Short mmCIF file of C-alpha atoms and ligand atoms in Angstrom, two decimals:
data_model
loop_
_atom_site.label_atom_id
_atom_site.label_comp_id
_atom_site.label_asym_id
_atom_site.label_seq_id
_atom_site.Cartn_x
_atom_site.Cartn_y
_atom_site.Cartn_z
CA MET A 1 44.77 40.22 -14.69
CA GLU A 2 47.63 39.66 -11.63
CA GLY A 3 45.70 38.60 -8.71
CA SER A 4 42.85 36.93 -10.33
CA ALA A 5 42.53 33.27 -9.12
CA VAL A 6 39.44 32.56 -11.66
CA ARG A 7 38.77 34.68 -14.81
CA LEU A 8 35.94 34.08 -16.97
CA GLN A 9 35.59 35.53 -20.48
CA GLY A 10 32.60 35.37 -22.74
CA LEU A 11 31.73 32.24 -21.01
CA ARG A 12 28.31 30.36 -22.74
CA LYS A 13 26.69 26.89 -22.62
CA ALA A 14 23.95 25.49 -24.47
CA PHE A 15 22.49 21.89 -23.71
CA GLY A 16 20.76 21.46 -27.32
CA ASP A 17 17.87 24.29 -26.85
CA THR A 18 18.21 25.53 -23.74
CA THR A 19 20.83 28.08 -22.80
CA ALA A 20 22.25 27.45 -19.60
CA VAL A 21 24.82 30.19 -19.34
CA ALA A 22 24.03 33.19 -21.62
CA GLY A 23 27.53 34.92 -21.80
CA VAL A 24 29.39 35.32 -18.43
CA ASP A 25 32.14 37.76 -17.38
CA LEU A 26 33.98 37.46 -14.04
CA ASP A 27 36.79 38.01 -11.96
CA ILE A 28 37.59 36.37 -8.73
CA ALA A 29 40.79 37.54 -6.62
CA ASP A 30 43.10 35.02 -5.06
CA GLY A 31 41.93 34.35 -1.58
CA GLU A 32 38.27 35.45 -1.96
CA PHE A 33 35.25 33.46 -0.46
CA PHE A 34 33.34 34.21 -3.34
CA SER A 35 29.57 33.30 -3.89
CA MET A 36 27.55 32.80 -7.23
CA LEU A 37 23.98 33.04 -6.06
CA GLY A 38 20.61 32.46 -7.82
CA PRO A 39 17.28 30.58 -8.03
CA SER A 40 17.23 27.19 -9.47
CA GLY A 41 17.95 26.79 -12.93
CA SER A 42 19.62 30.26 -13.43
CA GLY A 43 23.15 28.71 -14.39
CA LYS A 44 25.15 28.84 -11.66
CA THR A 45 26.05 24.97 -10.92
CA THR A 46 27.17 24.85 -15.01
CA VAL A 47 29.32 27.99 -14.26
CA LEU A 48 31.09 25.67 -11.73
CA ARG A 49 31.19 22.73 -13.56
CA MET A 50 33.08 24.43 -16.42
CA ILE A 51 35.30 25.75 -13.88
CA ALA A 52 36.28 22.21 -12.69
CA GLY A 53 36.27 21.06 -16.03
CA PHE A 54 33.65 18.56 -15.91
CA GLU A 55 31.73 20.52 -18.67
CA SER A 56 33.02 22.59 -21.73
CA PRO A 57 31.72 25.71 -22.63
CA THR A 58 30.09 26.19 -25.84
CA SER A 59 32.23 29.45 -26.12
CA GLY A 60 34.10 31.59 -24.11
CA ARG A 61 37.57 31.24 -21.98
CA ILE A 62 38.68 29.97 -18.41
CA GLU A 63 41.99 31.35 -16.86
CA LEU A 64 42.71 29.59 -13.67
CA ALA A 65 45.77 32.05 -11.84
CA GLY A 66 46.40 33.68 -15.52
CA GLN A 67 46.73 30.59 -17.40
CA GLU A 68 44.27 29.23 -19.42
CA VAL A 69 42.68 26.01 -19.00
CA THR A 70 39.44 26.06 -21.43
CA GLY A 71 40.48 22.92 -23.27
CA LEU A 72 41.97 20.94 -20.11
CA ALA A 73 40.58 17.72 -18.26
CA PRO A 74 39.36 18.25 -14.90
CA PHE A 75 42.54 16.60 -13.39
CA GLU A 76 44.81 18.85 -15.21
CA ARG A 77 43.31 22.08 -13.07
CA ASP A 78 44.96 23.02 -9.86
CA VAL A 79 41.05 22.89 -8.57
CA HIS A 80 38.88 20.40 -5.81
CA THR A 81 35.13 20.31 -6.00
CA VAL A 82 33.35 19.58 -3.11
CA PHE A 83 29.80 18.54 -3.75
CA GLN A 84 26.46 18.66 -1.68
CA ASP A 85 26.46 14.83 -0.99
CA TYR A 86 30.04 14.56 -0.03
CA ALA A 87 30.76 11.54 -1.94
CA LEU A 88 32.89 10.16 0.99
CA PHE A 89 34.21 6.10 0.38
CA PRO A 90 31.83 4.37 2.76
CA HIS A 91 34.35 1.41 3.59
CA MET A 92 37.36 3.56 4.06
CA THR A 93 38.37 5.35 7.12
CA VAL A 94 38.11 8.95 7.69
CA GLU A 95 41.72 9.42 7.27
CA GLN A 96 41.96 7.09 4.46
CA ASN A 97 39.44 9.12 2.83
CA VAL A 98 41.23 12.42 3.28
CA ALA A 99 44.35 10.85 2.04
CA TYR A 100 43.18 9.30 -0.88
CA GLY A 101 43.77 12.03 -3.59
CA LEU A 102 47.55 11.96 -2.37
CA LYS A 103 47.50 8.29 -2.66
CA VAL A 104 46.53 8.57 -6.12
CA ARG A 105 49.22 11.07 -6.85
CA LYS A 106 52.12 8.87 -5.14
CA VAL A 107 52.76 10.99 -2.36
CA PRO A 108 54.70 8.70 -0.03
CA LYS A 109 52.94 7.20 2.93
CA ALA A 110 54.64 9.04 5.85
CA GLU A 111 53.45 12.47 4.31
CA ARG A 112 49.90 11.46 3.26
CA LEU A 113 49.43 10.71 7.03
CA LEU A 114 50.95 13.52 8.06
CA ARG A 115 49.08 15.98 5.90
CA ALA A 116 45.59 14.09 6.45
CA ARG A 117 46.18 14.54 10.14
CA GLU A 118 46.88 18.23 9.47
CA ALA A 119 43.87 18.53 7.30
CA LEU A 120 41.53 16.83 9.97
CA GLY A 121 43.12 19.24 12.28
CA GLY A 122 42.19 22.06 10.10
CA VAL A 123 38.68 21.07 10.07
CA ARG A 124 38.81 20.43 13.63
CA LEU A 125 38.33 16.84 13.52
CA GLU A 126 41.24 15.56 15.72
CA GLY A 127 40.86 12.17 16.49
CA PHE A 128 38.18 11.32 13.96
CA GLY A 129 40.54 9.54 11.56
CA GLY A 130 40.00 5.93 12.73
CA ARG A 131 36.26 6.30 12.23
CA ARG A 132 34.38 5.32 9.00
CA PRO A 133 31.82 7.93 7.81
CA SER A 134 28.85 6.18 8.98
CA GLN A 135 29.99 6.73 12.26
CA LEU A 136 29.81 10.67 11.87
CA SER A 137 27.02 13.36 12.10
CA GLY A 138 25.90 15.40 8.81
CA GLY A 139 28.24 18.15 10.09
CA GLN A 140 31.27 15.69 10.69
CA ARG A 141 30.93 14.15 7.28
CA GLN A 142 30.91 17.67 5.75
CA ARG A 143 33.96 18.41 7.38
CA VAL A 144 35.84 15.34 6.26
CA ALA A 145 34.77 16.30 2.33
CA LEU A 146 36.45 19.91 3.23
CA ALA A 147 39.37 18.23 4.69
CA ARG A 148 39.62 15.86 1.71
CA ALA A 149 39.45 19.06 -0.34
CA LEU A 150 42.04 21.07 1.36
CA VAL A 151 44.56 18.03 1.89
CA GLY A 152 45.90 18.37 -2.12
CA ARG A 153 46.41 22.05 -1.40
CA PRO A 154 44.42 23.19 -4.25
CA ARG A 155 44.43 27.05 -5.56
CA VAL A 156 40.80 26.87 -5.81
CA LEU A 157 37.84 25.29 -3.99
CA LEU A 158 34.78 24.86 -5.76
CA LEU A 159 31.85 23.99 -3.53
CA ASP A 160 28.33 23.29 -5.06
CA GLU A 161 25.51 23.87 -2.25
CA PRO A 162 27.86 21.96 0.28
CA LEU A 163 25.90 22.69 3.03
CA GLY A 164 22.26 21.95 1.23
CA ALA A 165 21.68 18.68 2.99
CA LEU A 166 22.06 19.78 6.56
CA ASP A 167 19.58 20.77 9.12
CA LEU A 168 19.00 24.66 9.68
CA GLN A 169 20.97 24.57 12.98
CA LEU A 170 23.88 22.86 11.79
CA ARG A 171 23.73 24.66 8.62
CA GLU A 172 24.18 28.09 10.06
CA GLN A 173 26.97 26.55 12.44
CA MET A 174 28.81 25.50 9.74
CA GLN A 175 28.66 28.88 7.32
CA VAL A 176 30.55 30.80 10.49
CA GLU A 177 32.88 27.47 10.44
CA LEU A 178 33.44 27.03 6.68
CA LYS A 179 34.20 30.96 6.64
CA ALA A 180 36.61 30.70 9.35
CA ILE A 181 38.16 27.72 7.72
CA GLN A 182 38.90 29.35 4.55
CA ARG A 183 40.44 32.61 6.07
CA GLU A 184 42.78 30.55 7.93
CA VAL A 185 43.86 28.21 4.58
CA GLY A 186 43.76 31.14 2.39
CA ILE A 187 42.45 29.36 -0.41
CA THR A 188 40.11 30.86 -2.80
CA PHE A 189 36.28 29.26 -2.35
CA VAL A 190 33.71 29.47 -5.28
CA PHE A 191 30.56 28.56 -3.71
CA VAL A 192 27.12 27.82 -5.34
CA THR A 193 24.15 28.73 -3.30
CA HIS A 194 20.32 29.60 -3.99
CA ASP A 195 20.12 31.11 -0.12
CA GLN A 196 20.84 34.40 -0.25
CA GLU A 197 21.34 34.44 4.03
CA GLU A 198 24.05 32.03 3.34
CA ALA A 199 26.06 34.09 0.74
CA LEU A 200 25.60 36.95 2.36
CA THR A 201 26.83 35.30 5.78
CA MET A 202 29.95 33.86 4.20
CA SER A 203 30.98 35.72 1.04
CA ASP A 204 33.71 38.80 0.40
CA ARG A 205 31.54 38.91 -2.68
CA ILE A 206 28.69 37.41 -4.49
CA ALA A 207 27.68 37.21 -8.36
CA VAL A 208 23.95 37.35 -8.42
CA PHE A 209 22.88 35.39 -10.94
CA ASN A 210 19.27 34.95 -13.49
CA GLN A 211 18.63 33.35 -16.44
CA GLY A 212 22.20 32.45 -17.49
CA ARG A 213 23.51 35.74 -16.98
CA ILE A 214 25.28 37.86 -13.94
CA GLU A 215 22.82 40.66 -13.20
CA GLN A 216 25.10 42.07 -10.37
CA VAL A 217 28.41 41.41 -8.65
CA GLY A 218 29.27 43.13 -5.06
CA THR A 219 30.02 42.73 -1.42
CA PRO A 220 26.96 41.59 0.58
CA ALA A 221 26.33 45.31 1.55
CA GLU A 222 26.17 46.38 -1.64
CA ILE A 223 23.94 43.84 -2.84
CA TYR A 224 21.56 43.99 -0.03
CA GLU A 225 21.80 48.06 0.43
CA ARG A 226 21.95 48.62 -3.38
CA PRO A 227 20.77 45.97 -5.59
CA ALA A 228 21.49 46.84 -9.50
CA THR A 229 18.41 45.52 -10.69
CA PRO A 230 14.39 44.74 -9.68
CA PHE A 231 15.70 41.04 -9.50
CA VAL A 232 18.46 41.36 -7.29
CA ALA A 233 16.38 43.51 -5.03
CA GLY A 234 13.65 41.16 -4.97
CA PHE A 235 16.15 37.77 -4.68
CA VAL A 236 18.31 39.20 -2.03
CA GLY A 237 16.05 39.96 0.82
CA THR A 238 12.42 40.58 1.05
CA SER A 239 11.36 42.14 -1.65
CA ASN A 240 9.75 45.51 -1.15
CA LEU A 241 9.45 47.67 -3.94
CA LEU A 242 7.40 50.76 -4.52
CA GLU A 243 6.76 51.72 -7.90
CA GLY A 244 4.89 54.05 -10.15
CA ALA A 245 1.91 55.62 -9.02
CA SER A 246 2.56 54.84 -5.31
CA ALA A 247 6.27 55.64 -5.41
CA GLN A 248 5.05 58.97 -6.78
CA GLN A 249 2.86 59.67 -4.14
CA VAL A 250 5.28 58.50 -1.18
CA VAL A 251 8.81 59.14 -2.76
CA GLY A 252 8.04 62.07 -5.03
CA ASP A 253 9.16 60.49 -8.11
CA ALA A 254 7.44 57.67 -10.50
CA GLY A 255 10.37 55.24 -10.28
CA THR A 256 10.97 52.11 -8.61
CA TYR A 257 12.13 52.17 -4.93
CA SER A 258 13.56 49.44 -2.54
CA ILE A 259 13.37 49.61 1.29
CA ARG A 260 14.65 46.88 3.30
CA PRO A 261 11.87 45.94 6.12
CA GLU A 262 13.94 46.84 8.78
CA LYS A 263 14.31 50.12 8.09
CA ILE A 264 10.86 50.50 8.25
CA ARG A 265 8.94 51.96 11.46
CA VAL A 266 5.26 50.68 11.97
CA LEU A 267 3.42 53.92 13.76
CA LYS A 268 -0.14 54.69 14.77
CA GLU A 269 -1.82 56.21 11.98
CA SER A 270 -2.39 59.54 13.99
CA ALA A 271 1.14 59.75 14.98
CA ILE A 272 2.40 63.27 13.69
CA ALA A 273 4.66 62.71 10.60
CA ASP A 274 6.97 65.52 10.80
CA GLU A 275 10.36 64.08 11.13
CA PRO A 276 12.75 65.74 8.53
CA GLU A 277 14.28 63.82 5.94
CA HIS A 278 11.67 60.65 6.43
CA SER A 279 9.27 59.34 4.02
CA THR A 280 5.91 58.41 5.45
CA ALA A 281 2.92 56.44 3.63
CA THR A 282 -0.44 55.32 5.62
CA GLY A 283 -2.00 51.86 5.21
CA THR A 284 -3.99 48.86 6.57
CA VAL A 285 -2.09 45.90 8.17
CA VAL A 286 -3.24 42.65 6.05
CA GLU A 287 -1.02 40.45 8.14
CA VAL A 288 1.06 39.99 10.92
CA VAL A 289 3.76 37.13 11.50
CA TYR A 290 5.22 36.79 14.67
CA LEU A 291 8.44 35.59 14.75
CA GLY A 292 9.79 35.41 18.16
CA ASP A 293 12.53 38.15 18.35
CA ALA A 294 10.42 40.14 15.54
CA THR A 295 7.34 40.76 13.95
CA ARG A 296 6.56 40.90 9.99
CA PHE A 297 3.78 43.33 9.27
CA LEU A 298 2.50 43.00 5.68
CA VAL A 299 0.65 46.80 4.87
CA ASP A 300 -1.38 47.58 2.20
CA LEU A 301 -0.60 51.23 1.41
CA ASP A 302 -3.62 54.16 0.83
CA ALA A 303 -0.99 55.30 -2.08
CA GLY A 304 -1.14 51.49 -3.71
CA GLY A 305 0.91 48.80 -3.55
CA ARG A 306 2.28 46.51 -0.18
CA LEU A 307 5.14 47.05 1.92
CA THR A 308 6.74 44.44 4.60
CA ALA A 309 8.20 45.86 7.71
CA LEU A 310 9.75 44.13 10.47
CA GLN A 311 9.74 45.33 13.82
CA GLN A 312 12.36 43.92 16.88
CA ASN A 313 10.07 42.80 19.40
CA LEU A 314 11.48 44.63 22.25
CA GLU A 315 8.40 44.33 24.42
CA THR A 316 5.62 43.04 22.16
CA SER A 317 4.36 39.68 22.99
CA SER A 318 2.49 37.39 20.62
CA GLU A 319 -1.08 38.64 22.07
CA ASP A 320 -0.26 42.10 20.92
CA VAL A 321 0.81 41.37 17.53
CA ALA A 322 -2.42 39.17 16.77
CA ALA A 323 -4.28 42.86 17.54
CA TYR A 324 -2.64 44.25 14.64
CA ARG A 325 -4.35 42.83 12.08
CA GLY A 326 -6.99 44.92 10.34
CA THR A 327 -5.60 48.05 11.96
CA ARG A 328 -4.43 51.43 10.36
CA VAL A 329 -1.19 52.27 10.71
CA ARG A 330 1.27 54.87 9.65
CA LEU A 331 4.80 53.53 7.89
CA GLN A 332 7.76 55.89 8.08
CA TRP A 333 11.34 55.67 6.96
CA HIS A 334 14.31 57.67 6.76
CA ARG A 335 14.66 58.57 2.72
CA ARG A 336 18.08 57.46 2.48
CA HIS A 337 17.07 53.91 3.07
CA SER A 338 14.43 54.24 -0.02
CA PHE A 339 16.76 53.50 -2.61
CA LYS A 340 16.25 54.12 -6.28
CA VAL A 341 16.40 50.52 -8.16
CA PRO A 342 17.70 50.90 -11.98
CA ASP A 343 15.52 49.67 -14.38
CA ALA A 344 16.06 45.91 -15.55
CA ARG A 345 18.73 45.87 -18.43
P1 ATP B 401 20.26 24.24 -9.24
O1 ATP B 401 20.57 25.49 -7.88
O2 ATP B 401 18.87 23.67 -9.35
O3 ATP B 401 21.13 23.27 -9.24
P2 ATP B 401 21.43 26.09 -11.49
O4 ATP B 401 21.17 27.67 -10.92
O5 ATP B 401 22.87 25.88 -10.51
O6 ATP B 401 20.42 25.58 -10.43
P3 ATP B 401 22.18 24.67 -13.69
O7 ATP B 401 22.18 23.37 -12.58
O8 ATP B 401 23.56 25.23 -13.81
O9 ATP B 401 21.48 26.10 -12.62
O10 ATP B 401 21.22 25.02 -14.95
C1 ATP B 401 21.00 25.53 -16.06
C2 ATP B 401 20.22 25.25 -16.88
O11 ATP B 401 20.63 24.01 -17.48
C3 ATP B 401 18.39 24.50 -16.63
O12 ATP B 401 17.65 24.88 -17.00
C4 ATP B 401 19.07 23.30 -16.57
O13 ATP B 401 17.97 22.46 -16.78
C5 ATP B 401 20.13 23.23 -17.73
N1 ATP B 401 20.57 22.00 -17.65
C6 ATP B 401 21.86 21.70 -16.65
N2 ATP B 401 22.58 20.74 -17.15
C7 ATP B 401 22.22 20.40 -17.95
C8 ATP B 401 22.58 18.75 -19.03
N3 ATP B 401 23.14 17.87 -18.33
N4 ATP B 401 21.46 18.69 -19.85
C9 ATP B 401 20.62 19.55 -20.39
N5 ATP B 401 20.04 20.69 -19.72
C10 ATP B 401 20.88 21.15 -18.43
#
């Protein structure tokens, strides 16, 4: 396919008796920020390592920019991998770290320095070139690793949980920066993460992995609002499913329905449920969690099953919230927000 940066066809990888990757077909477009999302052990890292050339597939084919690379060594592929532990050289300065790959490729010194400085500017680390990695914060080290990857101008950048070692606040900040950097440089990013929020925040498209297979590929909104399987509905966002008999009673159909918690309103049980196009269900609050900006209600429905509802704390305080535990409520949501999940394949 033209415009395809990475193309995987029938990709499989077995380690002895373990099938790590059980048949993956995927097209990643040029310039895309593409995430591979899934629980631990679902095969995402193995796919990434096969694209990089660190593992060879048991079967299947890998193309980069339209050229088959399945049998090529890592250095023969126009990709670069950024690992979670950064793998910076401690005895070299930041600038030397960034320029190292160019030195190996025998790029002349003046050009090396120029490009290293340019790459450091690109990750907003001007003026840090003379420091050692030990004199940097975790986020800065991460950015050096990124500059080192970008300096060689690879066609595709492979990132394996690159923010995994950072604390939450820094991680969220780096998510925004990483996306901005990617947009500026226009290089295809293939990003591995088990963090659904991270994938939703940064990606143009996401592939959701489960047991060595892809369950769904789509934009963040598609994945979140139109999960293709019960697994995706549960893994991305809070699992909030109405099934079988309770779905029959509440929605009027005995399928599996996914409703996002923020779409559900929590009302008094006595509230009159006559809004058109809305579904409603009564139940008992079994748990209330005060989250600061919002409150999470876990409600056992009279019809059977349990739903989570998330309410913005517009006027509520933590004391009000606690009083809800054990009370009877009515949940209500617009019908367009209960989405029928196709059966698992
Ligand atoms: P994580 O987020 O924990 O890295 P993952 O989704 O990236 O998980 P993989 O690392 O790709 O998953 O692993 C997929 C499966 O393959 C796992 O069951 C793992 O134990 C197995 N596996 C991975 N590498 C090897 C190896 N070198 N030898 C044997 N088994 C392996």
